[in-house]
JSON list of C-alpha atoms in Angstrom, two decimals:
[
{"chain": "D", "resi": 807, "resn": "MET", "atom": "CA", "xyz": [-6.50, 5.05, -9.84]},
{"chain": "D", "resi": 808, "resn": "ASP", "atom": "CA", "xyz": [-8.96, 7.49, -8.30]},
{"chain": "D", "resi": 809, "resn": "HIS", "atom": "CA", "xyz": [-9.94, 4.91, -5.70]},
{"chain": "D", "resi": 810, "resn": "LEU", "atom": "CA", "xyz": [-6.42, 4.92, -4.28]},
{"chain": "D", "resi": 811, "resn": "GLN", "atom": "CA", "xyz": [-6.72, 8.48, -2.99]},
{"chain": "D", "resi": 812, "resn": "PRO", "atom": "CA", "xyz": [-7.26, 8.75, 0.77]},
{"chain": "D", "resi": 813, "resn": "VAL", "atom": "CA", "xyz": [-10.19, 10.75, 2.09]},
{"chain": "D", "resi": 814, "resn": "PRO", "atom": "CA", "xyz": [-9.18, 13.75, 4.23]},
{"chain": "D", "resi": 815, "resn": "ASP", "atom": "CA", "xyz": [-10.14, 13.88, 7.90]},
{"chain": "D", "resi": 816, "resn": "GLY", "atom": "CA", "xyz": [-9.59, 17.57, 8.41]},
{"chain": "D", "resi": 817, "resn": "ALA", "atom": "CA", "xyz": [-6.32, 17.10, 10.32]},
{"chain": "D", "resi": 818, "resn": "PRO", "atom": "CA", "xyz": [-3.68, 19.81, 9.83]},
{"chain": "D", "resi": 819, "resn": "HIS", "atom": "CA", "xyz": [-0.81, 18.68, 7.66]},
{"chain": "D", "resi": 820, "resn": "ALA", "atom": "CA", "xyz": [2.85, 19.12, 8.54]},
{"chain": "D", "resi": 821, "resn": "GLY", "atom": "CA", "xyz": [5.43, 20.34, 6.07]},
{"chain": "D", "resi": 822, "resn": "ALA", "atom": "CA", "xyz": [3.04, 22.54, 4.10]},
{"chain": "D", "resi": 823, "resn": "PRO", "atom": "CA", "xyz": [5.70, 24.00, 1.74]},
{"chain": "D", "resi": 824, "resn": "GLU", "atom": "CA", "xyz": [6.95, 20.56, 0.77]},
{"chain": "D", "resi": 825, "resn": "THR", "atom": "CA", "xyz": [3.37, 19.31, 0.39]},
{"chain": "D", "resi": 826, "resn": "ALA", "atom": "CA", "xyz": [2.54, 22.23, -1.91]},
{"chain": "D", "resi": 827, "resn": "ARG", "atom": "CA", "xyz": [5.70, 21.58, -3.92]},
{"chain": "D", "resi": 828, "resn": "LEU", "atom": "CA", "xyz": [4.80, 17.91, -4.46]},
{"chain": "D", "resi": 829, "resn": "VAL", "atom": "CA", "xyz": [1.27, 18.86, -5.52]},
{"chain": "D", "resi": 830, "resn": "GLU", "atom": "CA", "xyz": [2.65, 21.36, -8.01]},
{"chain": "D", "resi": 831, "resn": "LEU", "atom": "CA", "xyz": [5.16, 18.83, -9.39]},
{"chain": "D", "resi": 832, "resn": "LEU", "atom": "CA", "xyz": [2.42, 16.24, -9.84]},
{"chain": "D", "resi": 833, "resn": "LYS", "atom": "CA", "xyz": [0.10, 18.72, -11.56]},
{"chain": "D", "resi": 834, "resn": "ARG", "atom": "CA", "xyz": [2.89, 19.76, -13.92]},
{"chain": "D", "resi": 835, "resn": "SER", "atom": "CA", "xyz": [3.65, 16.09, -14.58]},
{"chain": "D", "resi": 836, "resn": "ALA", "atom": "CA", "xyz": [0.01, 15.60, -15.52]},
{"chain": "D", "resi": 837, "resn": "ARG", "atom": "CA", "xyz": [0.51, 18.24, -18.19]},
{"chain": "D", "resi": 838, "resn": "GLY", "atom": "CA", "xyz": [3.46, 16.30, -19.63]},
{"chain": "D", "resi": 839, "resn": "ASP", "atom": "CA", "xyz": [6.28, 18.21, -17.91]},
{"chain": "D", "resi": 840, "resn": "HIS", "atom": "CA", "xyz": [9.15, 15.70, -17.86]},
{"chain": "D", "resi": 841, "resn": "GLN", "atom": "CA", "xyz": [11.37, 17.91, -15.72]},
{"chain": "D", "resi": 842, "resn": "ALA", "atom": "CA", "xyz": [8.67, 18.18, -13.05]},
{"chain": "D", "resi": 843, "resn": "PHE", "atom": "CA", "xyz": [8.23, 14.43, -13.09]},
{"chain": "D", "resi": 844, "resn": "ALA", "atom": "CA", "xyz": [11.98, 13.94, -12.69]},
{"chain": "D", "resi": 845, "resn": "SER", "atom": "CA", "xyz": [11.90, 16.24, -9.67]},
{"chain": "D", "resi": 846, "resn": "LEU", "atom": "CA", "xyz": [8.94, 14.31, -8.23]},
{"chain": "D", "resi": 847, "resn": "TYR", "atom": "CA", "xyz": [10.83, 11.08, -8.75]},
{"chain": "D", "resi": 848, "resn": "ASP", "atom": "CA", "xyz": [13.91, 12.49, -7.00]},
{"chain": "D", "resi": 849, "resn": "ALA", "atom": "CA", "xyz": [11.77, 13.62, -4.06]},
{"chain": "D", "resi": 850, "resn": "MET", "atom": "CA", "xyz": [9.80, 10.38, -3.62]},
{"chain": "D", "resi": 851, "resn": "SER", "atom": "CA", "xyz": [11.77, 7.48, -5.10]},
{"chain": "D", "resi": 852, "resn": "ALA", "atom": "CA", "xyz": [13.71, 6.63, -1.92]},
{"chain": "D", "resi": 853, "resn": "ARG", "atom": "CA", "xyz": [10.54, 6.34, 0.16]},
{"chain": "D", "resi": 854, "resn": "ALA", "atom": "CA", "xyz": [8.80, 4.44, -2.62]},
{"chain": "D", "resi": 855, "resn": "TYR", "atom": "CA", "xyz": [11.69, 1.99, -2.92]},
{"chain": "D", "resi": 856, "resn": "GLY", "atom": "CA", "xyz": [11.85, 1.55, 0.88]},
{"chain": "D", "resi": 857, "resn": "LEU", "atom": "CA", "xyz": [8.17, 0.60, 1.02]},
{"chain": "D", "resi": 858, "resn": "ALA", "atom": "CA", "xyz": [8.47, -1.74, -1.96]},
{"chain": "D", "resi": 859, "resn": "LEU", "atom": "CA", "xyz": [11.50, -3.44, -0.39]},
{"chain": "D", "resi": 860, "resn": "ARG", "atom": "CA", "xyz": [9.65, -4.01, 2.88]},
{"chain": "D", "resi": 861, "resn": "VAL", "atom": "CA", "xyz": [6.87, -5.79, 1.01]},
{"chain": "D", "resi": 862, "resn": "VAL", "atom": "CA", "xyz": [8.74, -7.81, -1.65]},
{"chain": "D", "resi": 863, "resn": "ARG", "atom": "CA", "xyz": [11.96, -8.26, 0.40]},
{"chain": "D", "resi": 864, "resn": "ASP", "atom": "CA", "xyz": [14.16, -8.39, -2.68]},
{"chain": "D", "resi": 865, "resn": "PRO", "atom": "CA", "xyz": [16.16, -5.36, -3.89]},
{"chain": "D", "resi": 866, "resn": "ALA", "atom": "CA", "xyz": [15.86, -6.14, -7.60]},
{"chain": "D", "resi": 867, "resn": "GLN", "atom": "CA", "xyz": [12.11, -6.77, -7.33]},
{"chain": "D", "resi": 868, "resn": "ALA", "atom": "CA", "xyz": [11.71, -3.61, -5.25]},
{"chain": "D", "resi": 869, "resn": "GLU", "atom": "CA", "xyz": [13.43, -1.56, -7.96]},
{"chain": "D", "resi": 870, "resn": "GLU", "atom": "CA", "xyz": [11.09, -2.98, -10.60]},
{"chain": "D", "resi": 871, "resn": "VAL", "atom": "CA", "xyz": [8.03, -2.30, -8.43]},
{"chain": "D", "resi": 872, "resn": "THR", "atom": "CA", "xyz": [9.20, 1.28, -7.87]},
{"chain": "D", "resi": 873, "resn": "GLN", "atom": "CA", "xyz": [9.66, 1.85, -11.59]},
{"chain": "D", "resi": 874, "resn": "GLU", "atom": "CA", "xyz": [6.24, 0.35, -12.37]},
{"chain": "D", "resi": 875, "resn": "ALA", "atom": "CA", "xyz": [4.61, 2.52, -9.72]},
{"chain": "D", "resi": 876, "resn": "PHE", "atom": "CA", "xyz": [6.17, 5.71, -11.08]},
{"chain": "D", "resi": 877, "resn": "LEU", "atom": "CA", "xyz": [5.10, 4.75, -14.58]},
{"chain": "D", "resi": 878, "resn": "ASP", "atom": "CA", "xyz": [1.56, 4.50, -13.22]},
{"chain": "D", "resi": 879, "resn": "VAL", "atom": "CA", "xyz": [1.98, 7.89, -11.53]},
{"chain": "D", "resi": 880, "resn": "TRP", "atom": "CA", "xyz": [3.07, 9.44, -14.83]},
{"chain": "D", "resi": 881, "resn": "ARG", "atom": "CA", "xyz": [0.11, 7.92, -16.65]},
{"chain": "D", "resi": 882, "resn": "THR", "atom": "CA", "xyz": [-2.51, 8.78, -14.04]},
{"chain": "D", "resi": 883, "resn": "ALA", "atom": "CA", "xyz": [-1.19, 12.04, -12.55]},
{"chain": "D", "resi": 884, "resn": "SER", "atom": "CA", "xyz": [-4.16, 13.97, -13.95]},
{"chain": "D", "resi": 885, "resn": "ARG", "atom": "CA", "xyz": [-6.51, 11.93, -11.78]},
{"chain": "D", "resi": 886, "resn": "TYR", "atom": "CA", "xyz": [-4.95, 13.10, -8.53]},
{"chain": "D", "resi": 887, "resn": "ASP", "atom": "CA", "xyz": [-7.08, 15.48, -6.47]},
{"chain": "D", "resi": 888, "resn": "ASP", "atom": "CA", "xyz": [-5.20, 17.31, -3.71]},
{"chain": "D", "resi": 889, "resn": "LYS", "atom": "CA", "xyz": [-8.47, 17.86, -1.83]},
{"chain": "D", "resi": 890, "resn": "ARG", "atom": "CA", "xyz": [-8.77, 14.12, -1.25]},
{"chain": "D", "resi": 891, "resn": "GLY", "atom": "CA", "xyz": [-5.36, 13.39, 0.24]},
{"chain": "D", "resi": 892, "resn": "SER", "atom": "CA", "xyz": [-1.62, 14.00, 0.11]},
{"chain": "D", "resi": 893, "resn": "VAL", "atom": "CA", "xyz": [0.63, 13.25, -2.85]},
{"chain": "D", "resi": 894, "resn": "VAL", "atom": "CA", "xyz": [2.77, 11.11, -0.56]},
{"chain": "D", "resi": 895, "resn": "GLY", "atom": "CA", "xyz": [-0.15, 8.96, 0.56]},
{"chain": "D", "resi": 896, "resn": "TRP", "atom": "CA", "xyz": [-1.52, 8.63, -2.97]},
{"chain": "D", "resi": 897, "resn": "LEU", "atom": "CA", "xyz": [1.83, 7.68, -4.46]},
{"chain": "D", "resi": 898, "resn": "LEU", "atom": "CA", "xyz": [2.82, 5.25, -1.70]},
{"chain": "D", "resi": 899, "resn": "THR", "atom": "CA", "xyz": [-0.56, 3.54, -1.93]},
{"chain": "D", "resi": 900, "resn": "ILE", "atom": "CA", "xyz": [0.16, 2.89, -5.60]},
{"chain": "D", "resi": 901, "resn": "VAL", "atom": "CA", "xyz": [3.59, 1.52, -4.66]},
{"chain": "D", "resi": 902, "resn": "HIS", "atom": "CA", "xyz": [2.11, -0.73, -1.99]},
{"chain": "D", "resi": 903, "resn": "ARG", "atom": "CA", "xyz": [-0.54, -2.14, -4.31]},
{"chain": "D", "resi": 904, "resn": "LYS", "atom": "CA", "xyz": [2.11, -2.82, -6.98]},
{"chain": "D", "resi": 905, "resn": "ALA", "atom": "CA", "xyz": [4.34, -4.54, -4.42]},
{"chain": "D", "resi": 906, "resn": "VAL", "atom": "CA", "xyz": [1.51, -6.70, -3.09]},
{"chain": "D", "resi": 907, "resn": "ASP", "atom": "CA", "xyz": [0.57, -7.64, -6.66]},
{"chain": "D", "resi": 908, "resn": "ARG", "atom": "CA", "xyz": [4.18, -8.65, -7.31]},
{"chain": "D", "resi": 909, "resn": "VAL", "atom": "CA", "xyz": [4.25, -10.85, -4.20]},
{"chain": "D", "resi": 910, "resn": "ARG", "atom": "CA", "xyz": [0.94, -12.47, -5.13]},
{"chain": "D", "resi": 911, "resn": "ALA", "atom": "CA", "xyz": [2.17, -13.12, -8.68]},
{"chain": "D", "resi": 912, "resn": "ALA", "atom": "CA", "xyz": [5.32, -14.77, -7.33]},
{"chain": "D", "resi": 913, "resn": "GLU", "atom": "CA", "xyz": [3.24, -16.91, -4.97]},
{"chain": "D", "resi": 914, "resn": "ALA", "atom": "CA", "xyz": [0.96, -17.93, -7.83]},
{"chain": "D", "resi": 915, "resn": "THR", "atom": "CA", "xyz": [3.96, -18.96, -9.92]},
{"chain": "D", "resi": 916, "resn": "SER", "atom": "CA", "xyz": [5.32, -20.95, -7.02]},
{"chain": "D", "resi": 917, "resn": "ARG", "atom": "CA", "xyz": [1.97, -22.69, -6.57]},
{"chain": "D", "resi": 918, "resn": "ARG", "atom": "CA", "xyz": [1.89, -23.62, -10.25]},
{"chain": "D", "resi": 919, "resn": "ASP", "atom": "CA", "xyz": [5.43, -24.97, -10.06]},
{"chain": "D", "resi": 920, "resn": "THR", "atom": "CA", "xyz": [4.57, -27.20, -7.12]},
{"chain": "D", "resi": 921, "resn": "SER", "atom": "CA", "xyz": [1.01, -28.14, -8.08]},
{"chain": "D", "resi": 922, "resn": "TYR", "atom": "CA", "xyz": [2.00, -31.48, -9.60]},
{"chain": "D", "resi": 923, "resn": "HIS", "atom": "CA", "xyz": [3.76, -32.49, -6.40]},
{"chain": "D", "resi": 924, "resn": "HIS", "atom": "CA", "xyz": [0.83, -31.45, -4.25]},
{"chain": "D", "resi": 925, "resn": "ASP", "atom": "CA", "xyz": [-1.67, -33.18, -6.51]},
{"chain": "D", "resi": 926, "resn": "ASN", "atom": "CA", "xyz": [0.21, -36.45, -6.33]},
{"chain": "D", "resi": 927, "resn": "VAL", "atom": "CA", "xyz": [1.26, -36.61, -2.70]},
{"chain": "D", "resi": 928, "resn": "LYS", "atom": "CA", "xyz": [-1.19, -37.64, -0.02]},
{"chain": "D", "resi": 929, "resn": "VAL", "atom": "CA", "xyz": [-1.58, -34.76, 2.46]},
{"chain": "D", "resi": 930, "resn": "ALA", "atom": "CA", "xyz": [-1.97, -35.56, 6.13]},
{"chain": "D", "resi": 931, "resn": "HIS", "atom": "CA", "xyz": [-5.34, -34.69, 7.62]},
{"chain": "D", "resi": 932, "resn": "ASP", "atom": "CA", "xyz": [-3.86, -32.20, 10.10]},
{"chain": "D", "resi": 933, "resn": "ALA", "atom": "CA", "xyz": [-2.04, -30.31, 7.33]},
{"chain": "D", "resi": 934, "resn": "THR", "atom": "CA", "xyz": [-5.25, -30.08, 5.31]},
{"chain": "D", "resi": 935, "resn": "ALA", "atom": "CA", "xyz": [-7.18, -28.79, 8.29]},
{"chain": "D", "resi": 936, "resn": "GLU", "atom": "CA", "xyz": [-4.46, -26.23, 9.04]},
{"chain": "D", "resi": 937, "resn": "ALA", "atom": "CA", "xyz": [-4.46, -24.98, 5.44]},
{"chain": "D", "resi": 938, "resn": "ALA", "atom": "CA", "xyz": [-8.24, -24.69, 5.48]},
{"chain": "D", "resi": 939, "resn": "GLU", "atom": "CA", "xyz": [-8.15, -22.72, 8.72]},
{"chain": "D", "resi": 940, "resn": "ALA", "atom": "CA", "xyz": [-5.48, -20.36, 7.36]},
{"chain": "D", "resi": 941, "resn": "SER", "atom": "CA", "xyz": [-7.55, -19.79, 4.23]},
{"chain": "D", "resi": 942, "resn": "LEU", "atom": "CA", "xyz": [-10.64, -19.00, 6.28]},
{"chain": "D", "resi": 943, "resn": "GLU", "atom": "CA", "xyz": [-8.66, -16.60, 8.48]},
{"chain": "D", "resi": 944, "resn": "ALA", "atom": "CA", "xyz": [-7.26, -14.77, 5.44]},
{"chain": "D", "resi": 945, "resn": "GLY", "atom": "CA", "xyz": [-10.78, -14.43, 4.10]},
{"chain": "D", "resi": 946, "resn": "ARG", "atom": "CA", "xyz": [-11.97, -12.97, 7.40]},
{"chain": "D", "resi": 947, "resn": "VAL", "atom": "CA", "xyz": [-9.14, -10.44, 7.37]},
{"chain": "D", "resi": 948, "resn": "ARG", "atom": "CA", "xyz": [-9.94, -9.39, 3.79]},
{"chain": "D", "resi": 949, "resn": "SER", "atom": "CA", "xyz": [-13.61, -9.04, 4.68]},
{"chain": "D", "resi": 950, "resn": "ALA", "atom": "CA", "xyz": [-12.82, -7.03, 7.80]},
{"chain": "D", "resi": 951, "resn": "MET", "atom": "CA", "xyz": [-10.52, -4.69, 5.85]},
{"chain": "D", "resi": 952, "resn": "LYS", "atom": "CA", "xyz": [-13.49, -3.78, 3.65]},
{"chain": "D", "resi": 953, "resn": "GLU", "atom": "CA", "xyz": [-15.26, -2.44, 6.74]},
{"chain": "D", "resi": 954, "resn": "LEU", "atom": "CA", "xyz": [-12.59, 0.24, 7.25]},
{"chain": "D", "resi": 955, "resn": "THR", "atom": "CA", "xyz": [-12.66, 3.77, 5.92]},
{"chain": "D", "resi": 956, "resn": "ALA", "atom": "CA", "xyz": [-10.20, 4.59, 3.14]},
{"chain": "D", "resi": 957, "resn": "VAL", "atom": "CA", "xyz": [-7.88, 6.48, 5.50]},
{"chain": "D", "resi": 958, "resn": "GLN", "atom": "CA", "xyz": [-7.92, 3.72, 8.12]},
{"chain": "D", "resi": 959, "resn": "ARG", "atom": "CA", "xyz": [-7.18, 1.06, 5.51]},
{"chain": "D", "resi": 960, "resn": "GLU", "atom": "CA", "xyz": [-4.32, 3.11, 4.06]},
{"chain": "D", "resi": 961, "resn": "ALA", "atom": "CA", "xyz": [-2.70, 3.58, 7.48]},
{"chain": "D", "resi": 962, "resn": "LEU", "atom": "CA", "xyz": [-3.11, -0.09, 8.43]},
{"chain": "D", "resi": 963, "resn": "GLU", "atom": "CA", "xyz": [-1.66, -1.29, 5.12]},
{"chain": "D", "resi": 964, "resn": "LEU", "atom": "CA", "xyz": [1.47, 0.78, 5.65]},
{"chain": "D", "resi": 965, "resn": "ALA", "atom": "CA", "xyz": [1.80, -0.16, 9.34]},
{"chain": "D", "resi": 966, "resn": "TYR", "atom": "CA", "xyz": [1.05, -3.88, 9.16]},
{"chain": "D", "resi": 967, "resn": "PHE", "atom": "CA", "xyz": [1.65, -4.96, 5.57]},
{"chain": "D", "resi": 968, "resn": "GLY", "atom": "CA", "xyz": [4.42, -2.44, 4.89]},
{"chain": "D", "resi": 969, "resn": "GLY", "atom": "CA", "xyz": [6.00, -2.87, 8.32]},
{"chain": "D", "resi": 970, "resn": "TYR", "atom": "CA", "xyz": [6.36, 0.84, 9.06]},
{"chain": "D", "resi": 971, "resn": "THR", "atom": "CA", "xyz": [6.27, 2.43, 12.52]},
{"chain": "D", "resi": 972, "resn": "HIS", "atom": "CA", "xyz": [3.59, 4.95, 13.50]},
{"chain": "D", "resi": 973, "resn": "THR", "atom": "CA", "xyz": [6.10, 7.77, 13.02]},
{"chain": "D", "resi": 974, "resn": "GLU", "atom": "CA", "xyz": [7.06, 6.52, 9.55]},
{"chain": "D", "resi": 975, "resn": "VAL", "atom": "CA", "xyz": [3.40, 6.15, 8.57]},
{"chain": "D", "resi": 976, "resn": "ALA", "atom": "CA", "xyz": [2.75, 9.70, 9.72]},
{"chain": "D", "resi": 977, "resn": "THR", "atom": "CA", "xyz": [5.65, 10.97, 7.61]},
{"chain": "D", "resi": 978, "resn": "MET", "atom": "CA", "xyz": [4.54, 9.04, 4.53]},
{"chain": "D", "resi": 979, "resn": "LEU", "atom": "CA", "xyz": [0.96, 10.25, 4.79]},
{"chain": "D", "resi": 980, "resn": "ASP", "atom": "CA", "xyz": [2.02, 13.80, 5.67]},
{"chain": "D", "resi": 981, "resn": "LEU", "atom": "CA", "xyz": [0.12, 13.69, 8.96]},
{"chain": "D", "resi": 982, "resn": "PRO", "atom": "CA", "xyz": [0.78, 14.45, 12.64]},
{"chain": "D", "resi": 983, "resn": "VAL", "atom": "CA", "xyz": [1.91, 11.30, 14.48]},
{"chain": "D", "resi": 984, "resn": "GLY", "atom": "CA", "xyz": [-1.16, 11.47, 16.73]},
{"chain": "D", "resi": 985, "resn": "THR", "atom": "CA", "xyz": [-3.49, 11.43, 13.72]},
{"chain": "D", "resi": 986, "resn": "ALA", "atom": "CA", "xyz": [-1.69, 8.44, 12.20]},
{"chain": "D", "resi": 987, "resn": "LYS", "atom": "CA", "xyz": [-1.90, 6.55, 15.51]},
{"chain": "D", "resi": 988, "resn": "THR", "atom": "CA", "xyz": [-5.61, 7.34, 15.76]},
{"chain": "D", "resi": 989, "resn": "ARG", "atom": "CA", "xyz": [-6.29, 6.01, 12.26]},
{"chain": "D", "resi": 990, "resn": "ILE", "atom": "CA", "xyz": [-4.38, 2.80, 12.99]},
{"chain": "D", "resi": 991, "resn": "ARG", "atom": "CA", "xyz": [-6.04, 2.33, 16.38]},
{"chain": "D", "resi": 992, "resn": "ASP", "atom": "CA", "xyz": [-9.54, 3.01, 15.07]},
{"chain": "D", "resi": 993, "resn": "GLY", "atom": "CA", "xyz": [-8.91, 0.70, 12.11]},
{"chain": "D", "resi": 994, "resn": "LEU", "atom": "CA", "xyz": [-7.83, -2.11, 14.44]},
{"chain": "D", "resi": 995, "resn": "ILE", "atom": "CA", "xyz": [-10.91, -1.59, 16.60]},
{"chain": "D", "resi": 996, "resn": "ARG", "atom": "CA", "xyz": [-13.19, -1.81, 13.56]},
{"chain": "D", "resi": 997, "resn": "MET", "atom": "CA", "xyz": [-11.39, -4.95, 12.37]},
{"chain": "D", "resi": 998, "resn": "ARG", "atom": "CA", "xyz": [-11.67, -6.47, 15.84]},
{"chain": "D", "resi": 999, "resn": "ASP", "atom": "CA", "xyz": [-15.40, -5.79, 15.89]},
{"chain": "D", "resi": 1000, "resn": "ALA", "atom": "CA", "xyz": [-15.83, -7.17, 12.37]},
{"chain": "D", "resi": 1001, "resn": "MET", "atom": "CA", "xyz": [-13.87, -10.34, 13.11]},
{"chain": "D", "resi": 1002, "resn": "GLY", "atom": "CA", "xyz": [-14.98, -10.80, 16.71]},
{"chain": "D", "resi": 1003, "resn": "VAL", "atom": "CA", "xyz": [-11.39, -11.16, 17.96]},
{"chain": "D", "resi": 1004, "resn": "ALA", "atom": "CA", "xyz": [-9.10, -9.23, 20.25]},
{"chain": "D", "resi": 1005, "resn": "PHE", "atom": "CA", "xyz": [-5.94, -7.64, 18.87]},
{"chain": "D", "resi": 1006, "resn": "GLN", "atom": "CA", "xyz": [-2.85, -7.46, 21.06]}
]
């Protein structure tokens, strides 16, 4: 999961003692320290669950996503590099990816369950055109997201896919609010340029 780690931008981080504590807990977890991992879980599980719930919108599913994410953290803790980003950002990015995967899997199951109906019912021309347009738009968004830097993409995913405010994003990524706002704003500008549209 090395690719999930955000790239630093040189901004000063708030809450240095807590940041150092989380780094130490993760490093000890990487060495197989179960007590350290339990402490890391206690420190981060509420925020992880909150993010998962915002994405999957189901408490039971959010609990499963949180558990899966922490299992990944336990397995891949040795890959974390504190020079490349905060523990909070790294861990919540894992949670977000897991939650999005869960939503996509549920959507895929739903599509399979309804495929017979869709295959055997004549679809109105307007509905077909609308679906095609939505598919094209989703593709443009995915393509535009690839144009962002890692830190911009991370901030935008939390703000727009996770539904968090700028202040909450700043807290999760262990950044000053102004830095978080700048990443989100710059990311939107790059997406606007890539897609040729204006964001409100």
